[in-house]
PDB file of C-alpha atoms in Angstrom:
ATOM      1  CA  UNK I  20       0.101  -0.080   0.127  1.00  0.00           C
ATOM      2  CA  UNK I  21       1.256   3.494  -0.763  1.00  0.00           C
ATOM      3  CA  UNK I  22       1.975   5.908   2.125  1.00  0.00           C
ATOM      4  CA  UNK I  23       0.750   9.322   0.962  1.00  0.00           C
ATOM      5  CA  UNK I  24       2.112  11.016   3.709  1.00  0.00           C
ATOM      6  CA  UNK I  25       5.832   9.819   2.932  1.00  0.00           C
ATOM      7  CA  UNK I  26       5.245  10.832  -0.730  1.00  0.00           C
ATOM      8  CA  UNK I  27       4.046  14.334   0.148  1.00  0.00           C
ATOM      9  CA  UNK I  28       6.959  14.794   2.303  1.00  0.00           C
ATOM     10  CA  UNK I  29       9.431  13.487  -0.302  1.00  0.00           C
ATOM     11  CA  UNK I  30       7.943  15.718  -3.174  1.00  0.00           C
ATOM     12  CA  UNK I  31       7.716  18.405  -0.800  1.00  0.00           C
ATOM     13  CA  UNK I  32      11.342  18.514   0.292  1.00  0.00           C
ATOM     14  CA  UNK I  33      13.113  16.939  -2.816  1.00  0.00           C
ATOM     15  CA  UNK I  34      12.051  19.299  -5.530  1.00  0.00           C
ATOM     16  CA  UNK I  35      14.879  21.905  -5.020  1.00  0.00           C
ATOM     17  CA  UNK I  36      13.406  23.935  -7.737  1.00  0.00           C
ATOM     18  CA  UNK I  37       9.830  24.215  -6.374  1.00  0.00           C
ATOM     19  CA  UNK I  38      11.420  24.731  -3.221  1.00  0.00           C
ATOM     20  CA  UNK I  39      13.156  27.884  -4.303  1.00  0.00           C
ATOM     21  CA  UNK I  40       9.935  29.221  -5.961  1.00  0.00           C
ATOM     22  CA  UNK I  41       7.737  28.656  -2.791  1.00  0.00           C
ATOM     23  CA  UNK I  42       5.593  25.634  -4.372  1.00  0.00           C
ATOM     24  CA  UNK I  43       3.253  24.195  -1.701  1.00  0.00           C
ATOM     25  CA  UNK I  44       1.730  20.831  -2.090  1.00  0.00           C
ATOM     26  CA  UNK I  45      -1.602  21.281  -0.184  1.00  0.00           C
ATOM     27  CA  UNK I  46      -3.306  18.132  -0.950  1.00  0.00           C
ATOM     28  CA  UNK I  47      -2.564  14.694  -2.435  1.00  0.00           C
ATOM     29  CA  UNK I  48      -4.683  11.602  -2.836  1.00  0.00           C
ATOM     30  CA  UNK I  49      -4.501   8.656  -5.462  1.00  0.00           C
ATOM     31  CA  UNK I  50      -4.159  10.459  -8.956  1.00  0.00           C
ATOM     32  CA  UNK I  51      -4.812  13.784  -7.675  1.00  0.00           C
ATOM     33  CA  UNK I  52      -2.666  16.505  -6.322  1.00  0.00           C
ATOM     34  CA  UNK I  53      -3.249  20.238  -5.632  1.00  0.00           C
ATOM     35  CA  UNK I  54      -0.425  22.802  -5.207  1.00  0.00           C
ATOM     36  CA  UNK I  55      -0.213  26.585  -4.637  1.00  0.00           C
ATOM     37  CA  UNK I  56       2.421  29.459  -5.226  1.00  0.00           C
ATOM     38  CA  UNK I  57       2.328  32.730  -3.401  1.00  0.00           C
ATOM     39  CA  UNK I  58       3.210  35.121  -6.287  1.00  0.00           C
ATOM     40  CA  UNK I  59       6.524  37.398  -5.491  1.00  0.00           C
ATOM     41  CA  UNK I  60       7.678  40.316  -7.512  1.00  0.00           C
ATOM     42  CA  UNK I  61      10.331  38.526  -9.112  1.00  0.00           C
ATOM     43  CA  UNK I  62       7.781  36.255 -10.926  1.00  0.00           C
ATOM     44  CA  UNK I  63       6.747  38.979 -13.035  1.00  0.00           C
ATOM     45  CA  UNK I  64       7.343  39.300 -16.371  1.00  0.00           C
ATOM     46  CA  UNK I  65       8.095  43.039 -18.518  1.00  0.00           C
ATOM     47  CA  UNK I  66       4.013  43.194 -18.959  1.00  0.00           C
ATOM     48  CA  UNK I  67       3.441  43.160 -15.085  1.00  0.00           C
ATOM     49  CA  UNK I  68       1.906  39.402 -15.296  1.00  0.00           C
ATOM     50  CA  UNK I  69       3.030  36.614 -13.938  1.00  0.00           C
ATOM     51  CA  UNK I  70       5.846  34.780 -15.982  1.00  0.00           C
ATOM     52  CA  UNK I  71       4.653  32.216 -18.324  1.00  0.00           C
ATOM     53  CA  UNK I  72       7.402  29.747 -16.915  1.00  0.00           C
ATOM     54  CA  UNK I  73       6.309  30.160 -13.615  1.00  0.00           C
ATOM     55  CA  UNK I  74       2.735  29.062 -14.317  1.00  0.00           C
ATOM     56  CA  UNK I  75       4.056  26.035 -16.246  1.00  0.00           C
ATOM     57  CA  UNK I  76       6.078  25.125 -13.469  1.00  0.00           C
ATOM     58  CA  UNK I  77       3.656  25.123 -10.984  1.00  0.00           C
ATOM     59  CA  UNK I  78       1.028  22.931 -12.973  1.00  0.00           C
ATOM     60  CA  UNK I  79       4.176  20.538 -13.929  1.00  0.00           C
ATOM     61  CA  UNK I  80       4.781  20.177 -10.310  1.00  0.00           C
ATOM     62  CA  UNK I  81       1.079  19.452  -9.631  1.00  0.00           C
ATOM     63  CA  UNK I  82       0.729  16.940 -12.360  1.00  0.00           C
ATOM     64  CA  UNK I  83       4.156  15.331 -11.453  1.00  0.00           C
ATOM     65  CA  UNK I  84       3.137  15.092  -7.907  1.00  0.00           C
ATOM     66  CA  UNK I  85      -0.588  13.406  -8.931  1.00  0.00           C
ATOM     67  CA  UNK I  86       1.273  10.854 -11.033  1.00  0.00           C
ATOM     68  CA  UNK I  87       3.664   9.952  -8.264  1.00  0.00           C
ATOM     69  CA  UNK I  88       0.901   9.301  -5.769  1.00  0.00           C
ATOM     70  CA  UNK I  89       1.209   5.438  -7.176  1.00  0.00           C
ATOM     71  CA  UNK I  90       4.494   5.209  -5.301  1.00  0.00           C
ATOM     72  CA  UNK I  91       6.997   5.021  -8.603  1.00  0.00           C
ATOM     73  CA  UNK I  92       9.094   7.644 -10.064  1.00  0.00           C
ATOM     74  CA  UNK I  93       8.264   9.161 -13.189  1.00  0.00           C
ATOM     75  CA  UNK I  94       9.330  11.925 -15.465  1.00  0.00           C
ATOM     76  CA  UNK I  95       7.431  14.641 -17.811  1.00  0.00           C
ATOM     77  CA  UNK I  96       7.281  12.837 -21.442  1.00  0.00           C
ATOM     78  CA  UNK I  97       5.225  15.480 -22.902  1.00  0.00           C
ATOM     79  CA  UNK I  98       3.385  18.731 -21.990  1.00  0.00           C
ATOM     80  CA  UNK I  99       0.655  21.045 -23.261  1.00  0.00           C
ATOM     81  CA  UNK I 100      -0.493  24.347 -21.627  1.00  0.00           C
ATOM     82  CA  UNK I 101      -3.057  26.775 -22.601  1.00  0.00           C
ATOM     83  CA  UNK I 102      -2.449  30.294 -21.092  1.00  0.00           C
ATOM     84  CA  UNK I 103      -6.121  31.584 -20.887  1.00  0.00           C
ATOM     85  CA  UNK I 104      -5.854  34.587 -18.749  1.00  0.00           C
ATOM     86  CA  UNK I 105      -3.028  36.875 -17.527  1.00  0.00           C
ATOM     87  CA  UNK I 106      -2.342  36.546 -13.715  1.00  0.00           C
ATOM     88  CA  UNK I 107      -1.859  40.510 -13.212  1.00  0.00           C
ATOM     89  CA  UNK I 108      -3.158  41.031  -9.970  1.00  0.00           C
ATOM     90  CA  UNK I 109      -3.145  37.519  -8.646  1.00  0.00           C
ATOM     91  CA  UNK I 110      -1.344  36.857  -5.184  1.00  0.00           C
ATOM     92  CA  UNK I 111      -1.501  33.282  -4.817  1.00  0.00           C
ATOM     93  CA  UNK I 112      -1.827  30.339  -7.807  1.00  0.00           C
ATOM     94  CA  UNK I 113      -3.604  27.297  -7.408  1.00  0.00           C
ATOM     95  CA  UNK I 114      -3.425  24.295  -9.641  1.00  0.00           C
ATOM     96  CA  UNK I 115      -5.152  21.053  -9.419  1.00  0.00           C
ATOM     97  CA  UNK I 116      -3.900  17.735 -11.296  1.00  0.00           C
ATOM     98  CA  UNK I 117      -6.360  15.270 -12.200  1.00  0.00           C
ATOM     99  CA  UNK I 118      -5.730  11.814 -13.859  1.00  0.00           C
ATOM    100  CA  UNK I 119      -7.217  11.089 -17.176  1.00  0.00           C
ATOM    101  CA  UNK I 120      -5.249   7.934 -17.674  1.00  0.00           C
ATOM    102  CA  UNK I 121      -2.900   5.496 -15.684  1.00  0.00           C
ATOM    103  CA  UNK I 122      -1.142   2.953 -17.417  1.00  0.00           C
ATOM    104  CA  UNK I 123       1.754   0.629 -16.921  1.00  0.00           C
ATOM    105  CA  UNK I 124       4.464   2.803 -18.612  1.00  0.00           C
ATOM    106  CA  UNK I 125       2.391   6.281 -19.826  1.00  0.00           C
ATOM    107  CA  UNK I 126       0.148   8.132 -17.623  1.00  0.00           C
ATOM    108  CA  UNK I 127      -1.704  11.457 -18.456  1.00  0.00           C
ATOM    109  CA  UNK I 128      -2.914  14.361 -16.029  1.00  0.00           C
ATOM    110  CA  UNK I 129      -5.003  17.321 -16.714  1.00  0.00           C
ATOM    111  CA  UNK I 130      -4.441  20.807 -14.697  1.00  0.00           C
ATOM    112  CA  UNK I 131      -6.414  23.309 -14.173  1.00  0.00           C
ATOM    113  CA  UNK I 132      -5.077  26.708 -12.573  1.00  0.00           C
ATOM    114  CA  UNK I 133      -6.673  29.577 -10.813  1.00  0.00           C
ATOM    115  CA  UNK I 134      -5.756  32.339  -8.613  1.00  0.00           C
ATOM    116  CA  UNK I 135      -7.310  33.408  -5.499  1.00  0.00           C
ATOM    117  CA  UNK I 136     -10.580  34.884  -7.024  1.00  0.00           C
ATOM    118  CA  UNK I 137     -11.203  31.792  -8.982  1.00  0.00           C
ATOM    119  CA  UNK I 138     -10.182  33.187 -11.944  1.00  0.00           C
ATOM    120  CA  UNK I 139      -9.040  30.490 -14.651  1.00  0.00           C
ATOM    121  CA  UNK I 140      -5.473  31.338 -15.599  1.00  0.00           C
ATOM    122  CA  UNK I 141      -4.316  28.098 -17.380  1.00  0.00           C
ATOM    123  CA  UNK I 142      -5.088  24.257 -18.233  1.00  0.00           C
ATOM    124  CA  UNK I 143      -2.891  21.449 -19.408  1.00  0.00           C
ATOM    125  CA  UNK I 144      -2.171  18.164 -20.175  1.00  0.00           C
ATOM    126  CA  UNK I 145       0.837  16.222 -19.124  1.00  0.00           C
ATOM    127  CA  UNK I 146       2.142  12.793 -19.958  1.00  0.00           C
ATOM    128  CA  UNK I 147       4.703  10.971 -17.791  1.00  0.00           C
ATOM    129  CA  UNK I 148       6.805   7.776 -18.260  1.00  0.00           C
ATOM    130  CA  UNK I 149       7.003   5.512 -15.304  1.00  0.00           C
ATOM    131  CA  UNK I 150      10.655   4.808 -14.337  1.00  0.00           C
ATOM    132  CA  UNK I 151       9.495   1.451 -12.908  1.00  0.00           C
ATOM    133  CA  UNK I 152      11.651   2.429  -9.639  1.00  0.00           C
ATOM    134  CA  UNK I 153      10.184   3.341  -6.133  1.00  0.00           C
ATOM    135  CA  UNK I 154       9.756   7.000  -5.446  1.00  0.00           C
ATOM    136  CA  UNK I 155      10.980   6.306  -2.040  1.00  0.00           C
ATOM    137  CA  UNK I 156      13.835   3.897  -1.490  1.00  0.00           C
TER     138      UNK I 156
END
């Protein structure tokens, strides 16, 4: 049986880039994860909106966390994101990832990102390759 608390602790402490940005994993269950990120001034692009790379990273972390809930290490194989609205006055972004398909080697997740007002910022589809090794040794 998978220990979701151990997976949460591992994903929250071992993702150096996510930690650098301040990504917090707020909820996980099998095939699902929710992450959040408080927006800092240095996340802004020259137009005064949250940089697309920050938005993509949060979505990739949420989807990767959901894919990891089976206890196996995986890596992003393919990712598609739709930027639907600018995160201009947003203070916090939330991203939920839900499973579309879980296979032996390939799994697919969809993401949905909103800000604190519920405004839809992005959606995405993320495909992961199962590395067939335990996530936690």
